[in-house]
Amino acid sequence: MKFSPTETVIVIMVTFTKFDLGLYNLLPRYYFGSVLQLILELGPYIEELTKTGGAIKEFVNPKYKDASKTSFKSSTRLECMMQDYPKTLPPTARVGFTVMDKWLAYAPVKNNPEDASKVPKGNPYHSATSGEMAIYRANSLILVKAGVQVEGPVQQVFNGQEVEVWPCITWKPKWGLTFSEIKSKVRQSCSVSQRSTMVLKGRDIFLEDLSLDGALIINSIDGAQVKVGGSIQNKGWLVERIDYKDTSSPEELRIRGFKINKLEQLEQTYSEPGKFILKPQC
C-alpha cells in the first residue's frame, strides 16, 4: 500500500485524533494501531529541529489509583507523541510507513507480575513473562515462513498469566537480520518439536534436513561455515514454573515466572575458519 506524503500524514492524524469521519471513510481500509518506531533521515531531521526547536504538542495523561481520582498511580508528567513529528513536515516531505503483524513487532515489557496477573484473560499482559514468550513465538513463526516445520505451542500459566509456550528458538542478529537471509539458511526439510531449544550464535550456520527434538546450541566464528542436519534428540531444557513471591529465587527469574532446567543438550563450538558438517547419527 502506498500513499503520497500528504496522505500518509493524514492517516497518522486519523488514527490518533479521529477527525472528520467523512475523510476517514474515503481512505483505504487497513490502518495500523500504533506507531512504534520512527526511522528518520538525518539531514531533513536537523533542518526541522532548527525550525521548530524540537517542539512537539504536549499533553498530560494522568494515571489514577482508583475511580475516585484523588491519588496518582504514578508520577504525572508532560508527554508528547513521537508519531506527531510528521505533522510538522511540509507536504513535499517523503513520509511513509510499514505495517507489521503484532507478533513480529510489538511485545512490550512494562507490567510487574502482580499487575499482569490481574489483566483479563485474552488481553495482552505486557510483562516479562509474555515478552520473553513473544520472542520465541516470533522466531518460531519466522522459521515456519522460511519452510521449517515447527510444532505448535502449548498453553502454560506462569505468575498467573496464561501464555503460549513455543519452542525456545533464538539467534544472534548476525545469523539473520532479514527474512531473505534466514530463508537462505534453511534448506531441505527441517523440523523442530515444541519442547525443543535452539540457539544459533554464528553468521554462517545452515540448517539442512534437520530434525530437532531437544536442545541444540551452535557457536561459530565468522569464517566458519557450519551445516547442521540429521536427527538430534536429547532430554533438552525444561521450562519450570516458579512464583514471583518466592524470594529464594533471583529476581530476574521471579519476574519471568519460570526458570530453565538444562537437562541435556548438544552444543558445538567452531573457533576456526573452515567448512564443517554436524550430522549426528541416531
mmCIF file of N, CA and C in Angstrom, residues 152-282:
data_model
loop_
_atom_site.group_PDB
_atom_site.id
_atom_site.type_symbol
_atom_site.label_atom_id
_atom_site.label_comp_id
_atom_site.label_asym_id
_atom_site.label_seq_id
_atom_site.Cartn_x
_atom_site.Cartn_y
_atom_site.Cartn_z
ATOM 1 N N GLY A 152 3.444 -26.631 17.040
ATOM 2 C CA GLY A 152 2.713 -25.545 17.686
ATOM 3 C C GLY A 152 2.906 -25.503 19.186
ATOM 4 N N PRO A 153 2.408 -24.426 19.816
ATOM 5 C CA PRO A 153 2.660 -24.194 21.238
ATOM 6 C C PRO A 153 1.718 -24.971 22.142
ATOM 7 N N VAL A 154 2.083 -24.993 23.418
ATOM 8 C CA VAL A 154 1.185 -25.467 24.473
ATOM 9 C C VAL A 154 0.880 -24.281 25.378
ATOM 10 N N GLN A 155 -0.245 -24.332 26.054
ATOM 11 C CA GLN A 155 -0.633 -23.271 26.980
ATOM 12 C C GLN A 155 -0.115 -23.605 28.378
ATOM 13 N N GLN A 156 0.555 -22.643 28.999
ATOM 14 C CA GLN A 156 1.012 -22.810 30.374
ATOM 15 C C GLN A 156 0.768 -21.520 31.136
ATOM 16 N N VAL A 157 0.729 -21.626 32.459
ATOM 17 C CA VAL A 157 0.478 -20.472 33.317
ATOM 18 C C VAL A 157 1.716 -20.198 34.158
ATOM 19 N N PHE A 158 2.218 -18.965 34.067
ATOM 20 C CA PHE A 158 3.343 -18.512 34.874
ATOM 21 C C PHE A 158 2.953 -17.195 35.535
ATOM 22 N N ASN A 159 3.164 -17.093 36.828
ATOM 23 C CA ASN A 159 2.800 -15.872 37.559
ATOM 24 C C ASN A 159 1.362 -15.446 37.273
ATOM 25 N N GLY A 160 0.461 -16.407 37.184
ATOM 26 C CA GLY A 160 -0.948 -16.105 36.961
ATOM 27 C C GLY A 160 -1.287 -15.674 35.554
ATOM 28 N N GLN A 161 -0.359 -15.862 34.608
ATOM 29 C CA GLN A 161 -0.571 -15.441 33.222
ATOM 30 C C GLN A 161 -0.541 -16.665 32.305
ATOM 31 N N GLU A 162 -1.610 -16.860 31.565
ATOM 32 C CA GLU A 162 -1.662 -17.973 30.622
ATOM 33 C C GLU A 162 -1.041 -17.538 29.300
ATOM 34 N N VAL A 163 0.015 -18.217 28.905
ATOM 35 C CA VAL A 163 0.755 -17.833 27.701
ATOM 36 C C VAL A 163 0.994 -19.048 26.815
ATOM 37 N N GLU A 164 1.286 -18.769 25.544
ATOM 38 C CA GLU A 164 1.683 -19.817 24.606
ATOM 39 C C GLU A 164 3.175 -20.085 24.772
ATOM 40 N N VAL A 165 3.532 -21.346 24.912
ATOM 41 C CA VAL A 165 4.941 -21.725 25.006
ATOM 42 C C VAL A 165 5.340 -22.436 23.714
ATOM 43 N N TRP A 166 6.094 -21.728 22.899
ATOM 44 C CA TRP A 166 6.614 -22.267 21.644
ATOM 45 C C TRP A 166 8.001 -22.854 21.891
ATOM 46 N N PRO A 167 8.594 -23.518 20.910
ATOM 47 C CA PRO A 167 9.994 -23.910 21.053
ATOM 48 C C PRO A 167 10.846 -22.683 21.374
ATOM 49 N N CYS A 168 11.814 -22.857 22.254
ATOM 50 C CA CYS A 168 12.669 -21.730 22.660
ATOM 51 C C CYS A 168 13.770 -21.552 21.618
ATOM 52 N N ILE A 169 13.500 -20.738 20.625
ATOM 53 C CA ILE A 169 14.417 -20.544 19.499
ATOM 54 C C ILE A 169 14.951 -19.117 19.523
ATOM 55 N N THR A 170 16.277 -18.993 19.520
ATOM 56 C CA THR A 170 16.903 -17.669 19.462
ATOM 57 C C THR A 170 18.114 -17.734 18.536
ATOM 58 N N TRP A 171 18.488 -16.564 18.030
ATOM 59 C CA TRP A 171 19.712 -16.488 17.232
ATOM 60 C C TRP A 171 20.328 -15.109 17.362
ATOM 61 N N LYS A 172 21.650 -15.068 17.167
ATOM 62 C CA LYS A 172 22.353 -13.794 17.138
ATOM 63 C C LYS A 172 21.905 -13.013 15.904
ATOM 64 N N PRO A 173 21.864 -11.672 15.991
ATOM 65 C CA PRO A 173 21.464 -10.889 14.821
ATOM 66 C C PRO A 173 22.295 -11.197 13.577
ATOM 67 N N LYS A 174 23.571 -11.540 13.768
ATOM 68 C CA LYS A 174 24.414 -11.811 12.600
ATOM 69 C C LYS A 174 23.939 -13.044 11.825
ATOM 70 N N TRP A 175 23.174 -13.939 12.464
ATOM 71 C CA TRP A 175 22.680 -15.112 11.738
ATOM 72 C C TRP A 175 21.618 -14.714 10.723
ATOM 73 N N GLY A 176 20.810 -13.718 11.063
ATOM 74 C CA GLY A 176 19.790 -13.290 10.113
ATOM 75 C C GLY A 176 19.065 -12.047 10.567
ATOM 76 N N LEU A 177 19.287 -10.940 9.857
ATOM 77 C CA LEU A 177 18.575 -9.695 10.146
ATOM 78 C C LEU A 177 17.346 -9.533 9.262
ATOM 79 N N THR A 178 17.362 -10.173 8.108
ATOM 80 C CA THR A 178 16.240 -10.074 7.177
ATOM 81 C C THR A 178 15.684 -11.470 6.903
ATOM 82 N N PHE A 179 14.443 -11.498 6.445
ATOM 83 C CA PHE A 179 13.824 -12.794 6.160
ATOM 84 C C PHE A 179 14.561 -13.526 5.045
ATOM 85 N N SER A 180 15.022 -12.797 4.043
ATOM 86 C CA SER A 180 15.727 -13.453 2.932
ATOM 87 C C SER A 180 17.004 -14.131 3.420
ATOM 88 N N GLU A 181 17.699 -13.500 4.372
ATOM 89 C CA GLU A 181 18.890 -14.122 4.949
ATOM 90 C C GLU A 181 18.540 -15.436 5.642
ATOM 91 N N ILE A 182 17.504 -15.386 6.464
ATOM 92 C CA ILE A 182 17.106 -16.571 7.223
ATOM 93 C C ILE A 182 16.655 -17.682 6.290
ATOM 94 N N LYS A 183 15.841 -17.334 5.312
ATOM 95 C CA LYS A 183 15.332 -18.346 4.381
ATOM 96 C C LYS A 183 16.468 -19.010 3.616
ATOM 97 N N SER A 184 17.510 -18.252 3.306
ATOM 98 C CA SER A 184 18.638 -18.817 2.560
ATOM 99 C C SER A 184 19.439 -19.810 3.393
ATOM 100 N N LYS A 185 19.233 -19.793 4.717
ATOM 101 C CA LYS A 185 19.990 -20.689 5.603
ATOM 102 C C LYS A 185 19.161 -21.878 6.074
ATOM 103 N N VAL A 186 17.972 -22.013 5.515
ATOM 104 C CA VAL A 186 17.115 -23.166 5.807
ATOM 105 C C VAL A 186 16.949 -23.963 4.519
ATOM 106 N N ARG A 187 17.417 -25.197 4.524
ATOM 107 C CA ARG A 187 17.424 -25.987 3.300
ATOM 108 C C ARG A 187 16.810 -27.364 3.545
ATOM 109 N N GLN A 188 16.179 -27.868 2.518
ATOM 110 C CA GLN A 188 15.519 -29.173 2.559
ATOM 111 C C GLN A 188 14.438 -29.179 3.649
ATOM 112 N N SER A 189 14.136 -30.338 4.171
ATOM 113 C CA SER A 189 13.036 -30.464 5.134
ATOM 114 C C SER A 189 13.575 -30.429 6.562
ATOM 115 N N CYS A 190 13.202 -29.406 7.317
ATOM 116 C CA CYS A 190 13.646 -29.267 8.705
ATOM 117 C C CYS A 190 12.433 -29.247 9.632
ATOM 118 N N SER A 191 12.611 -29.772 10.835
ATOM 119 C CA SER A 191 11.515 -29.773 11.805
ATOM 120 C C SER A 191 12.056 -29.539 13.208
ATOM 121 N N VAL A 192 11.216 -28.904 14.043
ATOM 122 C CA VAL A 192 11.568 -28.610 15.434
ATOM 123 C C VAL A 192 10.363 -28.946 16.298
ATOM 124 N N SER A 193 10.553 -29.757 17.323
ATOM 125 C CA SER A 193 9.448 -30.127 18.208
ATOM 126 C C SER A 193 9.161 -29.012 19.207
ATOM 127 N N GLN A 194 7.979 -29.060 19.810
ATOM 128 C CA GLN A 194 7.554 -27.997 20.729
ATOM 129 C C GLN A 194 8.471 -27.875 21.935
ATOM 130 N N ARG A 195 9.005 -28.967 22.427
ATOM 131 C CA ARG A 195 9.810 -28.928 23.649
ATOM 132 C C ARG A 195 11.268 -28.558 23.381
ATOM 133 N N SER A 196 11.588 -28.243 22.144
ATOM 134 C CA SER A 196 12.981 -28.026 21.761
ATOM 135 C C SER A 196 13.482 -26.631 22.100
ATOM 136 N N THR A 197 14.804 -26.544 22.190
ATOM 137 C CA THR A 197 15.523 -25.280 22.330
ATOM 138 C C THR A 197 16.588 -25.240 21.246
ATOM 139 N N MET A 198 16.677 -24.124 20.532
ATOM 140 C CA MET A 198 17.717 -23.979 19.511
ATOM 141 C C MET A 198 18.324 -22.593 19.612
ATOM 142 N N VAL A 199 19.653 -22.546 19.777
ATOM 143 C CA VAL A 199 20.379 -21.285 19.909
ATOM 144 C C VAL A 199 21.459 -21.253 18.836
ATOM 145 N N LEU A 200 21.394 -20.267 17.956
ATOM 146 C CA LEU A 200 22.342 -20.149 16.850
ATOM 147 C C LEU A 200 23.189 -18.900 17.049
ATOM 148 N N LYS A 201 24.486 -19.096 17.283
ATOM 149 C CA LYS A 201 25.406 -17.987 17.537
ATOM 150 C C LYS A 201 26.502 -17.996 16.480
ATOM 151 N N GLY A 202 26.173 -17.568 15.303
ATOM 152 C CA GLY A 202 27.153 -17.528 14.235
ATOM 153 C C GLY A 202 26.521 -17.053 12.944
ATOM 154 N N ARG A 203 27.350 -16.544 12.047
ATOM 155 C CA ARG A 203 26.840 -15.968 10.804
ATOM 156 C C ARG A 203 26.452 -17.039 9.786
ATOM 157 N N ASP A 204 27.313 -18.022 9.596
ATOM 158 C CA ASP A 204 27.122 -18.990 8.506
ATOM 159 C C ASP A 204 26.755 -20.362 9.052
ATOM 160 N N ILE A 205 25.596 -20.442 9.679
ATOM 161 C CA ILE A 205 25.050 -21.706 10.161
ATOM 162 C C ILE A 205 23.859 -22.056 9.275
ATOM 163 N N PHE A 206 23.897 -23.227 8.669
ATOM 164 C CA PHE A 206 22.855 -23.638 7.728
ATOM 165 C C PHE A 206 22.133 -24.866 8.270
ATOM 166 N N LEU A 207 20.817 -24.807 8.271
ATOM 167 C CA LEU A 207 20.002 -25.930 8.706
ATOM 168 C C LEU A 207 19.610 -26.736 7.477
ATOM 169 N N GLU A 208 20.059 -27.986 7.415
ATOM 170 C CA GLU A 208 19.813 -28.818 6.233
ATOM 171 C C GLU A 208 19.227 -30.161 6.660
ATOM 172 N N ASP A 209 17.971 -30.364 6.371
ATOM 173 C CA ASP A 209 17.310 -31.632 6.690
ATOM 174 C C ASP A 209 17.486 -31.980 8.172
ATOM 175 N N LEU A 210 17.250 -30.993 9.021
ATOM 176 C CA LEU A 210 17.423 -31.142 10.472
ATOM 177 C C LEU A 210 16.107 -31.540 11.129
ATOM 178 N N SER A 211 16.176 -32.531 12.008
ATOM 179 C CA SER A 211 15.037 -32.904 12.845
ATOM 180 C C SER A 211 15.476 -32.756 14.298
ATOM 181 N N LEU A 212 14.960 -31.735 14.971
ATOM 182 C CA LEU A 212 15.396 -31.422 16.334
ATOM 183 C C LEU A 212 14.301 -31.738 17.338
ATOM 184 N N ASP A 213 14.658 -32.536 18.330
ATOM 185 C CA ASP A 213 13.765 -32.837 19.441
ATOM 186 C C ASP A 213 14.609 -32.833 20.715
ATOM 187 N N GLY A 214 14.875 -31.644 21.215
ATOM 188 C CA GLY A 214 15.756 -31.485 22.364
ATOM 189 C C GLY A 214 16.403 -30.115 22.307
ATOM 190 N N ALA A 215 17.631 -30.006 22.805
ATOM 191 C CA ALA A 215 18.332 -28.721 22.847
ATOM 192 C C ALA A 215 19.569 -28.760 21.958
ATOM 193 N N LEU A 216 19.743 -27.705 21.162
ATOM 194 C CA LEU A 216 20.875 -27.587 20.243
ATOM 195 C C LEU A 216 21.449 -26.187 20.348
ATOM 196 N N ILE A 217 22.762 -26.081 20.603
ATOM 197 C CA ILE A 217 23.442 -24.792 20.679
ATOM 198 C C ILE A 217 24.648 -24.844 19.755
ATOM 199 N N ILE A 218 24.714 -23.909 18.820
ATOM 200 C CA ILE A 218 25.828 -23.836 17.879
ATOM 201 C C ILE A 218 26.526 -22.494 18.043
ATOM 202 N N ASN A 219 27.839 -22.521 18.302
ATOM 203 C CA ASN A 219 28.668 -21.325 18.385
ATOM 204 C C ASN A 219 29.688 -21.377 17.253
ATOM 205 N N SER A 220 29.797 -20.318 16.485
ATOM 206 C CA SER A 220 30.779 -20.323 15.400
ATOM 207 C C SER A 220 31.297 -18.917 15.153
ATOM 208 N N ILE A 221 32.575 -18.832 14.806
ATOM 209 C CA ILE A 221 33.170 -17.544 14.487
ATOM 210 C C ILE A 221 32.867 -17.194 13.038
ATOM 211 N N ASP A 222 33.090 -15.933 12.679
ATOM 212 C CA ASP A 222 32.987 -15.545 11.276
ATOM 213 C C ASP A 222 34.055 -16.303 10.489
ATOM 214 N N GLY A 223 33.660 -16.854 9.370
ATOM 215 C CA GLY A 223 34.592 -17.641 8.576
ATOM 216 C C GLY A 223 34.411 -19.131 8.743
ATOM 217 N N ALA A 224 33.622 -19.519 9.744
ATOM 218 C CA ALA A 224 33.299 -20.933 9.934
ATOM 219 C C ALA A 224 31.914 -21.196 9.360
ATOM 220 N N GLN A 225 31.849 -22.031 8.339
ATOM 221 C CA GLN A 225 30.574 -22.382 7.711
ATOM 222 C C GLN A 225 30.138 -23.748 8.240
ATOM 223 N N VAL A 226 28.986 -23.768 8.903
ATOM 224 C CA VAL A 226 28.532 -24.976 9.586
ATOM 225 C C VAL A 226 27.197 -25.423 9.002
ATOM 226 N N LYS A 227 27.147 -26.666 8.537
ATOM 227 C CA LYS A 227 25.898 -27.263 8.077
ATOM 228 C C LYS A 227 25.405 -28.227 9.150
ATOM 229 N N VAL A 228 24.187 -27.986 9.634
ATOM 230 C CA VAL A 228 23.618 -28.787 10.716
ATOM 231 C C VAL A 228 22.439 -29.574 10.174
ATOM 232 N N GLY A 229 22.475 -30.883 10.344
ATOM 233 C CA GLY A 229 21.389 -31.707 9.836
ATOM 234 C C GLY A 229 21.248 -32.995 10.615
ATOM 235 N N GLY A 230 20.446 -33.896 10.078
ATOM 236 C CA GLY A 230 20.232 -35.170 10.734
ATOM 237 C C GLY A 230 19.230 -35.077 11.868
ATOM 238 N N SER A 231 19.125 -36.159 12.625
ATOM 239 C CA SER A 231 18.184 -36.228 13.744
ATOM 240 C C SER A 231 18.921 -35.989 15.054
ATOM 241 N N ILE A 232 18.515 -34.946 15.765
ATOM 242 C CA ILE A 232 19.122 -34.610 17.057
ATOM 243 C C ILE A 232 18.050 -34.748 18.125
ATOM 244 N N GLN A 233 18.285 -35.644 19.060
ATOM 245 C CA GLN A 233 17.300 -35.891 20.113
ATOM 246 C C GLN A 233 18.022 -36.059 21.444
ATOM 247 N N ASN A 234 17.568 -35.319 22.449
ATOM 248 C CA ASN A 234 18.100 -35.451 23.802
ATOM 249 C C ASN A 234 17.045 -34.982 24.796
ATOM 250 N N LYS A 235 17.392 -34.997 26.080
ATOM 251 C CA LYS A 235 16.424 -34.638 27.116
ATOM 252 C C LYS A 235 16.047 -33.158 27.060
ATOM 253 N N GLY A 236 16.945 -32.337 26.512
ATOM 254 C CA GLY A 236 16.629 -30.928 26.310
ATOM 255 C C GLY A 236 16.598 -30.098 27.574
ATOM 256 N N TRP A 237 15.983 -28.921 27.451
ATOM 257 C CA TRP A 237 15.836 -27.982 28.561
ATOM 258 C C TRP A 237 14.364 -27.909 28.950
ATOM 259 N N LEU A 238 14.111 -27.879 30.238
ATOM 260 C CA LEU A 238 12.744 -27.793 30.727
ATOM 261 C C LEU A 238 12.445 -26.388 31.237
ATOM 262 N N VAL A 239 11.257 -25.906 30.932
ATOM 263 C CA VAL A 239 10.772 -24.635 31.480
ATOM 264 C C VAL A 239 10.003 -24.960 32.757
ATOM 265 N N GLU A 240 10.564 -24.560 33.906
ATOM 266 C CA GLU A 240 9.974 -24.914 35.195
ATOM 267 C C GLU A 240 9.383 -23.685 35.875
ATOM 268 N N ARG A 241 8.181 -23.828 36.359
ATOM 269 C CA ARG A 241 7.426 -22.732 36.952
ATOM 270 C C ARG A 241 7.985 -22.352 38.329
ATOM 271 N N ILE A 242 8.103 -21.049 38.585
ATOM 272 C CA ILE A 242 8.407 -20.528 39.911
ATOM 273 C C ILE A 242 7.472 -19.355 40.184
ATOM 274 N N ASP A 243 7.312 -18.983 41.436
ATOM 275 C CA ASP A 243 6.393 -17.909 41.813
ATOM 276 C C ASP A 243 7.167 -16.627 42.085
ATOM 277 N N TYR A 244 6.603 -15.511 41.650
ATOM 278 C CA TYR A 244 7.305 -14.238 41.837
ATOM 279 C C TYR A 244 7.438 -13.858 43.305
ATOM 280 N N LYS A 245 6.664 -14.487 44.175
ATOM 281 C CA LYS A 245 6.756 -14.209 45.611
ATOM 282 C C LYS A 245 7.823 -15.051 46.303
ATOM 283 N N ASP A 246 8.386 -15.995 45.588
ATOM 284 C CA ASP A 246 9.392 -16.891 46.163
ATOM 285 C C ASP A 246 10.748 -16.195 46.192
ATOM 286 N N THR A 247 11.102 -15.630 47.332
ATOM 287 C CA THR A 247 12.333 -14.837 47.437
ATOM 288 C C THR A 247 13.596 -15.689 47.430
ATOM 289 N N SER A 248 13.447 -17.000 47.426
ATOM 290 C CA SER A 248 14.634 -17.854 47.346
ATOM 291 C C SER A 248 15.207 -17.882 45.930
ATOM 292 N N SER A 249 14.432 -17.412 44.965
ATOM 293 C CA SER A 249 14.890 -17.353 43.578
ATOM 294 C C SER A 249 15.338 -15.935 43.238
ATOM 295 N N PRO A 250 16.314 -15.769 42.343
ATOM 296 C CA PRO A 250 16.747 -14.433 41.923
ATOM 297 C C PRO A 250 15.593 -13.647 41.297
ATOM 298 N N GLU A 251 15.634 -12.336 41.453
ATOM 299 C CA GLU A 251 14.539 -11.501 40.963
ATOM 300 C C GLU A 251 14.340 -11.635 39.461
ATOM 301 N N GLU A 252 15.439 -11.767 38.712
ATOM 302 C CA GLU A 252 15.299 -11.852 37.257
ATOM 303 C C GLU A 252 14.565 -13.115 36.828
ATOM 304 N N LEU A 253 14.545 -14.131 37.686
ATOM 305 C CA LEU A 253 13.756 -15.327 37.395
ATOM 306 C C LEU A 253 12.328 -15.176 37.889
ATOM 307 N N ARG A 254 12.167 -14.546 39.035
ATOM 308 C CA ARG A 254 10.823 -14.404 39.610
ATOM 309 C C ARG A 254 9.914 -13.575 38.722
ATOM 310 N N ILE A 255 10.447 -12.516 38.101
ATOM 311 C CA ILE A 255 9.584 -11.681 37.262
ATOM 312 C C ILE A 255 9.183 -12.422 35.985
ATOM 313 N N ARG A 256 9.975 -13.401 35.572
ATOM 314 C CA ARG A 256 9.600 -14.226 34.412
ATOM 315 C C ARG A 256 8.548 -15.257 34.802
ATOM 316 N N GLY A 257 8.667 -15.767 36.034
ATOM 317 C CA GLY A 257 7.746 -16.806 36.480
ATOM 318 C C GLY A 257 8.204 -18.205 36.132
ATOM 319 N N PHE A 258 9.418 -18.335 35.630
ATOM 320 C CA PHE A 258 9.948 -19.654 35.290
ATOM 321 C C PHE A 258 11.471 -19.608 35.250
ATOM 322 N N LYS A 259 12.059 -20.783 35.317
ATOM 323 C CA LYS A 259 13.496 -20.930 35.142
ATOM 324 C C LYS A 259 13.746 -22.056 34.149
ATOM 325 N N ILE A 260 14.949 -22.108 33.614
ATOM 326 C CA ILE A 260 15.307 -23.123 32.631
ATOM 327 C C ILE A 260 16.167 -24.191 33.309
ATOM 328 N N ASN A 261 15.693 -25.409 33.298
ATOM 329 C CA ASN A 261 16.448 -26.548 33.822
ATOM 330 C C ASN A 261 17.126 -27.244 32.643
ATOM 331 N N LYS A 262 18.437 -27.057 32.545
ATOM 332 C CA LYS A 262 19.188 -27.567 31.399
ATOM 333 C C LYS A 262 19.593 -29.022 31.652
ATOM 334 N N LEU A 263 18.734 -29.929 31.225
ATOM 335 C CA LEU A 263 18.972 -31.351 31.462
ATOM 336 C C LEU A 263 20.050 -31.910 30.541
ATOM 337 N N GLU A 264 19.908 -31.635 29.255
ATOM 338 C CA GLU A 264 20.835 -32.206 28.273
ATOM 339 C C GLU A 264 20.757 -31.396 26.990
ATOM 340 N N GLN A 265 21.883 -31.245 26.322
ATOM 341 C CA GLN A 265 21.900 -30.521 25.062
ATOM 342 C C GLN A 265 23.065 -30.999 24.210
ATOM 343 N N LEU A 266 22.958 -30.737 22.937
ATOM 344 C CA LEU A 266 24.086 -30.897 22.029
ATOM 345 C C LEU A 266 24.623 -29.499 21.757
ATOM 346 N N GLU A 267 25.869 -29.259 22.174
ATOM 347 C CA GLU A 267 26.487 -27.951 21.967
ATOM 348 C C GLU A 267 27.810 -28.136 21.242
ATOM 349 N N GLN A 268 27.970 -27.393 20.163
ATOM 350 C CA GLN A 268 29.196 -27.455 19.383
ATOM 351 C C GLN A 268 29.727 -26.047 19.162
ATOM 352 N N THR A 269 31.053 -25.904 19.285
ATOM 353 C CA THR A 269 31.711 -24.623 19.076
ATOM 354 C C THR A 269 32.742 -24.765 17.963
ATOM 355 N N TYR A 270 32.697 -23.840 17.020
ATOM 356 C CA TYR A 270 33.624 -23.834 15.896
ATOM 357 C C TYR A 270 34.430 -22.542 15.975
ATOM 358 N N SER A 271 35.667 -22.665 16.447
ATOM 359 C CA SER A 271 36.503 -21.490 16.725
ATOM 360 C C SER A 271 37.568 -21.250 15.667
ATOM 361 N N GLU A 272 37.547 -22.043 14.594
ATOM 362 C CA GLU A 272 38.487 -21.876 13.494
ATOM 363 C C GLU A 272 37.717 -21.723 12.188
ATOM 364 N N PRO A 273 38.246 -20.943 11.244
ATOM 365 C CA PRO A 273 37.590 -20.837 9.938
ATOM 366 C C PRO A 273 37.597 -22.181 9.219
ATOM 367 N N GLY A 274 36.640 -22.358 8.329
ATOM 368 C CA GLY A 274 36.570 -23.590 7.557
ATOM 369 C C GLY A 274 35.137 -24.011 7.305
ATOM 370 N N LYS A 275 34.984 -25.183 6.705
ATOM 371 C CA LYS A 275 33.657 -25.727 6.428
ATOM 372 C C LYS A 275 33.450 -26.978 7.271
ATOM 373 N N PHE A 276 32.301 -27.037 7.950
ATOM 374 C CA PHE A 276 32.048 -28.118 8.892
ATOM 375 C C PHE A 276 30.638 -28.667 8.691
ATOM 376 N N ILE A 277 30.482 -29.938 9.035
ATOM 377 C CA ILE A 277 29.175 -30.591 8.967
ATOM 378 C C ILE A 277 28.884 -31.240 10.314
ATOM 379 N N LEU A 278 27.735 -30.920 10.879
ATOM 380 C CA LEU A 278 27.272 -31.561 12.106
ATOM 381 C C LEU A 278 26.022 -32.361 11.756
ATOM 382 N N LYS A 279 26.165 -33.663 11.742
ATOM 383 C CA LYS A 279 25.041 -34.517 11.366
ATOM 384 C C LYS A 279 25.097 -35.800 12.189
ATOM 385 N N PRO A 280 24.597 -35.732 13.425
ATOM 386 C CA PRO A 280 24.634 -36.916 14.289
ATOM 387 C C PRO A 280 23.826 -38.060 13.692
ATOM 388 N N GLN A 281 24.268 -39.264 13.972
ATOM 389 C CA GLN A 281 23.557 -40.456 13.526
ATOM 390 C C GLN A 281 22.891 -41.107 14.729
ATOM 391 N N CYS A 282 21.572 -41.307 14.653
ATOM 392 C CA CYS A 282 20.849 -41.926 15.763
ATOM 393 C C CYS A 282 21.087 -43.434 15.764
#
